[in-house]
């Protein structure tokens, strides 16, 4: 025996309910109705109709609309208009979703020191070149790397903007390996007597031991650890040769701005 198949009605075949889509559709219809009402009101005023005539005209227009809407063709037109309104709403929602997705995928803004050099990632020669480049950036145009076998403690030689001789020793150490007193003593024995330094500087990525700092203070050797090197590299502290002037004149002199 054949089993009759019940066809789904048009109402059952309708798409699933979408709250956001429906809300936007009602909002669009409300705008259309409001615009039509304002246009009709303006037409009445321009025609100079009295209130009774205006009401009568509105009633007649409403009755005509009811009659027209009852016809099948009018229902098709209304359905087409409704579908067009939904398409407009869907297009607007798609644009909103696309804009939201684009904002979520926007590249992060560059940080203030995005181009900062990580000196601990450099090899010893690369570190010497980076220190020489800092000297050139701040006015020592002739800064050059001279480190190597037989350098007698000098890795970078330069002339400061005011004509003094700068001698730099570079120590590219790890964070747990600090430059000690013996290393500072070896540099102190050559930086003035051999290289005729006016400004002697030791730069260490691992910092310094306390005995090394004590010796450097007695011999007027500047010691730049990780913090001092970062401040110099970022331009938030004056270059070492300006610091040497301040130390020579006494603590009351004050540091000049970079």
Short mmCIF file of C-alpha atoms in Angstrom, two decimals:
data_model
loop_
_atom_site.label_atom_id
_atom_site.label_comp_id
_atom_site.label_asym_id
_atom_site.label_seq_id
_atom_site.Cartn_x
_atom_site.Cartn_y
_atom_site.Cartn_z
CA UNK A 1 0.00 0.00 0.00
CA UNK A 2 1.38 3.38 -0.97
CA UNK A 3 2.00 5.78 1.86
CA UNK A 4 0.82 9.28 1.07
CA UNK A 5 3.52 11.90 1.40
CA UNK A 6 2.49 15.11 3.01
CA UNK A 7 4.00 18.09 1.25
CA UNK A 8 5.45 20.78 3.42
CA UNK A 9 3.58 24.03 3.35
CA UNK A 10 5.15 27.29 2.36
CA UNK A 11 5.18 28.37 5.98
CA UNK A 12 7.15 25.25 6.99
CA UNK A 13 9.69 25.80 4.20
CA UNK A 14 10.59 29.25 5.47
CA UNK A 15 14.16 29.84 6.60
CA UNK A 16 15.09 29.55 10.25
CA UNK A 17 14.47 32.58 12.41
CA UNK A 18 17.39 35.03 12.71
CA UNK A 19 16.89 37.66 15.44
CA UNK A 20 19.51 40.08 14.19
CA UNK A 21 18.39 39.78 10.53
CA UNK A 22 14.73 40.26 11.50
CA UNK A 23 15.50 43.27 13.71
CA UNK A 24 17.41 44.97 10.91
CA UNK A 25 14.53 44.15 8.53
CA UNK A 26 11.95 45.76 10.81
CA UNK A 27 14.21 48.79 11.22
CA UNK A 28 14.50 49.16 7.44
CA UNK A 29 10.71 48.83 7.00
CA UNK A 30 10.15 51.42 9.72
CA UNK A 31 12.47 53.84 7.91
CA UNK A 32 10.60 53.24 4.64
CA UNK A 33 7.21 53.78 6.29
CA UNK A 34 8.40 56.89 8.11
CA UNK A 35 9.77 58.31 4.89
CA UNK A 36 6.53 57.56 3.07
CA UNK A 37 4.49 59.19 5.80
CA UNK A 38 6.59 62.33 5.73
CA UNK A 39 6.28 62.47 1.94
CA UNK A 40 2.50 62.06 2.16
CA UNK A 41 2.25 64.76 4.82
CA UNK A 42 4.27 67.13 2.68
CA UNK A 43 2.01 66.39 -0.29
CA UNK A 44 -1.07 67.20 1.78
CA UNK A 45 0.38 70.48 2.94
CA UNK A 46 1.42 71.48 -0.55
CA UNK A 47 -2.09 70.67 -1.85
CA UNK A 48 -3.64 72.83 0.90
CA UNK A 49 -6.21 70.19 1.88
CA UNK A 50 -8.31 70.88 5.03
CA UNK A 51 -8.00 68.39 7.93
CA UNK A 52 -11.30 66.64 7.10
CA UNK A 53 -10.29 66.17 3.48
CA UNK A 54 -6.85 64.95 4.54
CA UNK A 55 -8.39 62.33 6.83
CA UNK A 56 -10.79 61.25 4.13
CA UNK A 57 -7.95 60.95 1.64
CA UNK A 58 -5.93 58.85 4.11
CA UNK A 59 -8.90 56.51 4.70
CA UNK A 60 -9.43 56.10 0.98
CA UNK A 61 -5.72 55.42 0.42
CA UNK A 62 -5.71 52.83 3.20
CA UNK A 63 -8.80 51.11 1.76
CA UNK A 64 -7.24 51.05 -1.68
CA UNK A 65 -4.05 49.58 -0.25
CA UNK A 66 -5.99 46.81 1.50
CA UNK A 67 -7.79 45.91 -1.72
CA UNK A 68 -4.59 45.89 -3.71
CA UNK A 69 -2.69 43.83 -1.15
CA UNK A 70 -5.39 41.16 -1.27
CA UNK A 71 -4.62 40.47 -4.86
CA UNK A 72 -2.08 37.79 -5.66
CA UNK A 73 0.04 40.05 -7.82
CA UNK A 74 0.24 42.60 -5.05
CA UNK A 75 1.32 39.87 -2.63
CA UNK A 76 4.07 38.87 -5.03
CA UNK A 77 5.26 42.45 -5.23
CA UNK A 78 5.19 42.71 -1.44
CA UNK A 79 7.15 39.45 -1.18
CA UNK A 80 9.71 40.72 -3.68
CA UNK A 81 10.07 43.99 -1.76
CA UNK A 82 10.47 42.09 1.50
CA UNK A 83 13.11 39.80 -0.01
CA UNK A 84 14.97 42.82 -1.39
CA UNK A 85 14.89 44.40 2.04
CA UNK A 86 16.33 41.22 3.57
CA UNK A 87 19.08 41.17 0.92
CA UNK A 88 19.98 44.76 1.80
CA UNK A 89 20.06 43.85 5.48
CA UNK A 90 22.19 40.75 4.80
CA UNK A 91 24.65 42.80 2.74
CA UNK A 92 24.94 45.36 5.54
CA UNK A 93 25.53 42.63 8.13
CA UNK A 94 28.17 41.02 5.91
CA UNK A 95 30.01 44.34 5.66
CA UNK A 96 29.86 44.77 9.43
CA UNK A 97 31.24 41.25 9.98
CA UNK A 98 34.00 41.85 7.43
CA UNK A 99 34.97 45.13 9.11
CA UNK A 100 35.04 43.44 12.51
CA UNK A 101 37.22 40.65 11.18
CA UNK A 102 39.59 43.17 9.58
CA UNK A 103 39.95 45.01 12.89
CA UNK A 104 40.72 41.73 14.63
CA UNK A 105 43.44 40.89 12.09
CA UNK A 106 45.09 44.32 12.11
CA UNK A 107 48.85 44.10 12.65
CA UNK A 108 50.07 45.15 16.09
CA UNK A 109 51.47 48.63 16.41
CA UNK A 110 55.24 48.76 16.55
CA UNK A 111 56.70 49.23 19.97
CA UNK A 112 58.70 52.31 20.92
CA UNK A 113 62.04 50.46 20.64
CA UNK A 114 61.16 47.93 17.92
CA UNK A 115 64.56 48.47 16.24
CA UNK A 116 66.56 48.02 19.46
CA UNK A 117 69.66 45.86 19.07
CA UNK A 118 69.88 42.89 21.44
CA UNK A 119 73.60 43.00 22.18
CA UNK A 120 73.53 39.61 23.92
CA UNK A 121 72.58 37.97 20.60
CA UNK A 122 75.70 39.32 18.85
CA UNK A 123 79.03 37.52 18.58
CA UNK A 124 82.06 39.31 20.09
CA UNK A 125 83.05 40.98 16.81
CA UNK A 126 79.45 41.99 16.08
CA UNK A 127 79.25 43.49 19.57
CA UNK A 128 82.38 45.56 18.94
CA UNK A 129 80.89 46.81 15.67
CA UNK A 130 77.65 47.75 17.46
CA UNK A 131 79.57 49.78 20.06
CA UNK A 132 81.57 51.51 17.32
CA UNK A 133 78.31 52.34 15.54
CA UNK A 134 76.94 53.93 18.73
CA UNK A 135 80.07 56.09 18.90
CA UNK A 136 79.64 57.16 15.27
CA UNK A 137 75.94 57.89 15.84
CA UNK A 138 76.77 60.29 18.67
CA UNK A 139 79.47 62.24 16.87
CA UNK A 140 82.67 60.13 16.79
CA UNK A 141 82.92 59.99 13.01
CA UNK A 142 86.26 58.12 12.95
CA UNK A 143 85.22 55.32 15.36
CA UNK A 144 86.68 51.99 14.22
CA UNK A 145 87.06 48.47 15.51
CA UNK A 146 90.70 47.60 16.19
CA UNK A 147 90.24 44.58 18.45
CA UNK A 148 92.09 41.35 17.74
CA UNK A 149 95.34 39.64 18.54
CA UNK A 150 97.79 42.10 20.04
CA UNK A 151 95.24 44.87 20.54
CA UNK A 152 96.51 45.46 24.08
CA UNK A 153 93.00 45.86 25.46
CA UNK A 154 91.62 48.32 22.88
CA UNK A 155 88.65 47.10 20.82
CA UNK A 156 87.31 50.45 19.57
CA UNK A 157 89.23 53.68 19.04
CA UNK A 158 87.56 57.01 18.32
CA UNK A 159 87.83 60.77 18.63
CA UNK A 160 85.05 62.50 20.54
CA UNK A 161 83.31 65.58 19.08
CA UNK A 162 85.41 67.82 21.35
CA UNK A 163 88.70 66.22 20.22
CA UNK A 164 89.46 63.75 23.02
CA UNK A 165 90.79 60.22 22.38
CA UNK A 166 88.31 57.49 23.32
CA UNK A 167 89.50 53.94 24.02
CA UNK A 168 86.87 51.22 24.49
CA UNK A 169 87.18 47.62 25.57
CA UNK A 170 84.13 45.41 24.78
CA UNK A 171 83.15 42.36 26.84
CA UNK A 172 80.35 40.35 25.22
CA UNK A 173 79.56 38.16 28.24
CA UNK A 174 76.49 36.20 29.31
CA UNK A 175 74.19 37.50 32.06
CA UNK A 176 75.95 35.41 34.73
CA UNK A 177 79.52 36.21 33.64
CA UNK A 178 80.63 39.57 35.00
CA UNK A 179 83.86 41.35 34.19
CA UNK A 180 86.23 41.08 37.14
CA UNK A 181 88.93 43.19 38.77
CA UNK A 182 91.83 41.49 36.97
CA UNK A 183 90.33 42.31 33.55
CA UNK A 184 89.92 45.94 34.56
CA UNK A 185 93.51 46.03 35.84
CA UNK A 186 94.87 44.72 32.52
CA UNK A 187 92.90 47.37 30.64
CA UNK A 188 93.97 50.05 33.10
CA UNK A 189 97.62 49.19 32.47
CA UNK A 190 97.37 49.91 28.73
CA UNK A 191 94.52 52.35 28.08
CA UNK A 192 96.44 55.41 29.30
CA UNK A 193 100.11 54.41 28.96
CA UNK A 194 99.85 52.67 25.57
CA UNK A 195 96.73 54.06 23.86
CA UNK A 196 96.96 57.54 25.40
CA UNK A 197 93.27 57.60 26.26
CA UNK A 198 91.53 60.75 27.37
CA UNK A 199 88.36 58.72 27.99
CA UNK A 200 88.65 55.03 28.93
CA UNK A 201 85.50 52.90 28.69
CA UNK A 202 84.71 49.24 29.34
CA UNK A 203 81.37 47.92 28.06
CA UNK A 204 80.21 44.55 29.42
CA UNK A 205 76.90 42.83 28.62
CA UNK A 206 77.29 40.78 31.81
CA UNK A 207 78.00 43.66 34.18
CA UNK A 208 80.89 44.00 36.64
CA UNK A 209 81.93 42.67 40.00
CA UNK A 210 82.19 45.05 42.94
CA UNK A 211 86.02 44.88 43.08
CA UNK A 212 86.12 45.71 39.36
CA UNK A 213 83.92 48.77 39.90
CA UNK A 214 86.09 49.91 42.82
CA UNK A 215 89.24 49.66 40.73
CA UNK A 216 87.61 51.45 37.78
CA UNK A 217 86.54 54.34 40.02
CA UNK A 218 90.09 54.79 41.34
CA UNK A 219 91.54 54.78 37.80
CA UNK A 220 88.83 56.96 36.18
CA UNK A 221 87.62 54.16 33.91
CA UNK A 222 83.97 54.27 32.90
CA UNK A 223 82.08 50.98 33.28
CA UNK A 224 78.93 50.41 31.21
CA UNK A 225 76.88 47.36 32.13
CA UNK A 226 73.61 46.19 30.52
CA UNK A 227 71.51 49.05 31.94
CA UNK A 228 73.93 51.81 30.98
CA UNK A 229 74.42 50.29 27.51
CA UNK A 230 70.65 50.10 26.92
CA UNK A 231 70.14 53.71 28.02
CA UNK A 232 72.94 54.87 25.74
CA UNK A 233 71.63 52.79 22.83
CA UNK A 234 68.06 54.12 23.28
CA UNK A 235 69.28 57.71 23.44
CA UNK A 236 67.85 58.35 26.91
CA UNK A 237 71.31 58.91 28.45
CA UNK A 238 74.25 61.04 27.26
CA UNK A 239 77.20 59.30 25.57
CA UNK A 240 80.03 58.11 27.85
CA UNK A 241 82.47 60.90 26.99
CA UNK A 242 79.95 63.48 28.26
CA UNK A 243 79.54 61.46 31.45
CA UNK A 244 83.33 61.51 31.84
CA UNK A 245 83.31 65.31 31.76
CA UNK A 246 80.69 65.43 34.51
CA UNK A 247 82.61 62.99 36.68
CA UNK A 248 85.80 64.99 36.22
CA UNK A 249 84.10 68.27 37.19
CA UNK A 250 82.33 66.77 40.20
CA UNK A 251 78.78 65.63 41.01
CA UNK A 252 77.41 69.20 41.06
CA UNK A 253 78.07 69.72 37.33
CA UNK A 254 74.99 67.79 36.13
CA UNK A 255 74.60 65.78 32.96
CA UNK A 256 73.78 67.44 29.67
CA UNK A 257 70.80 66.17 27.71
CA UNK A 258 71.46 63.83 24.75
#
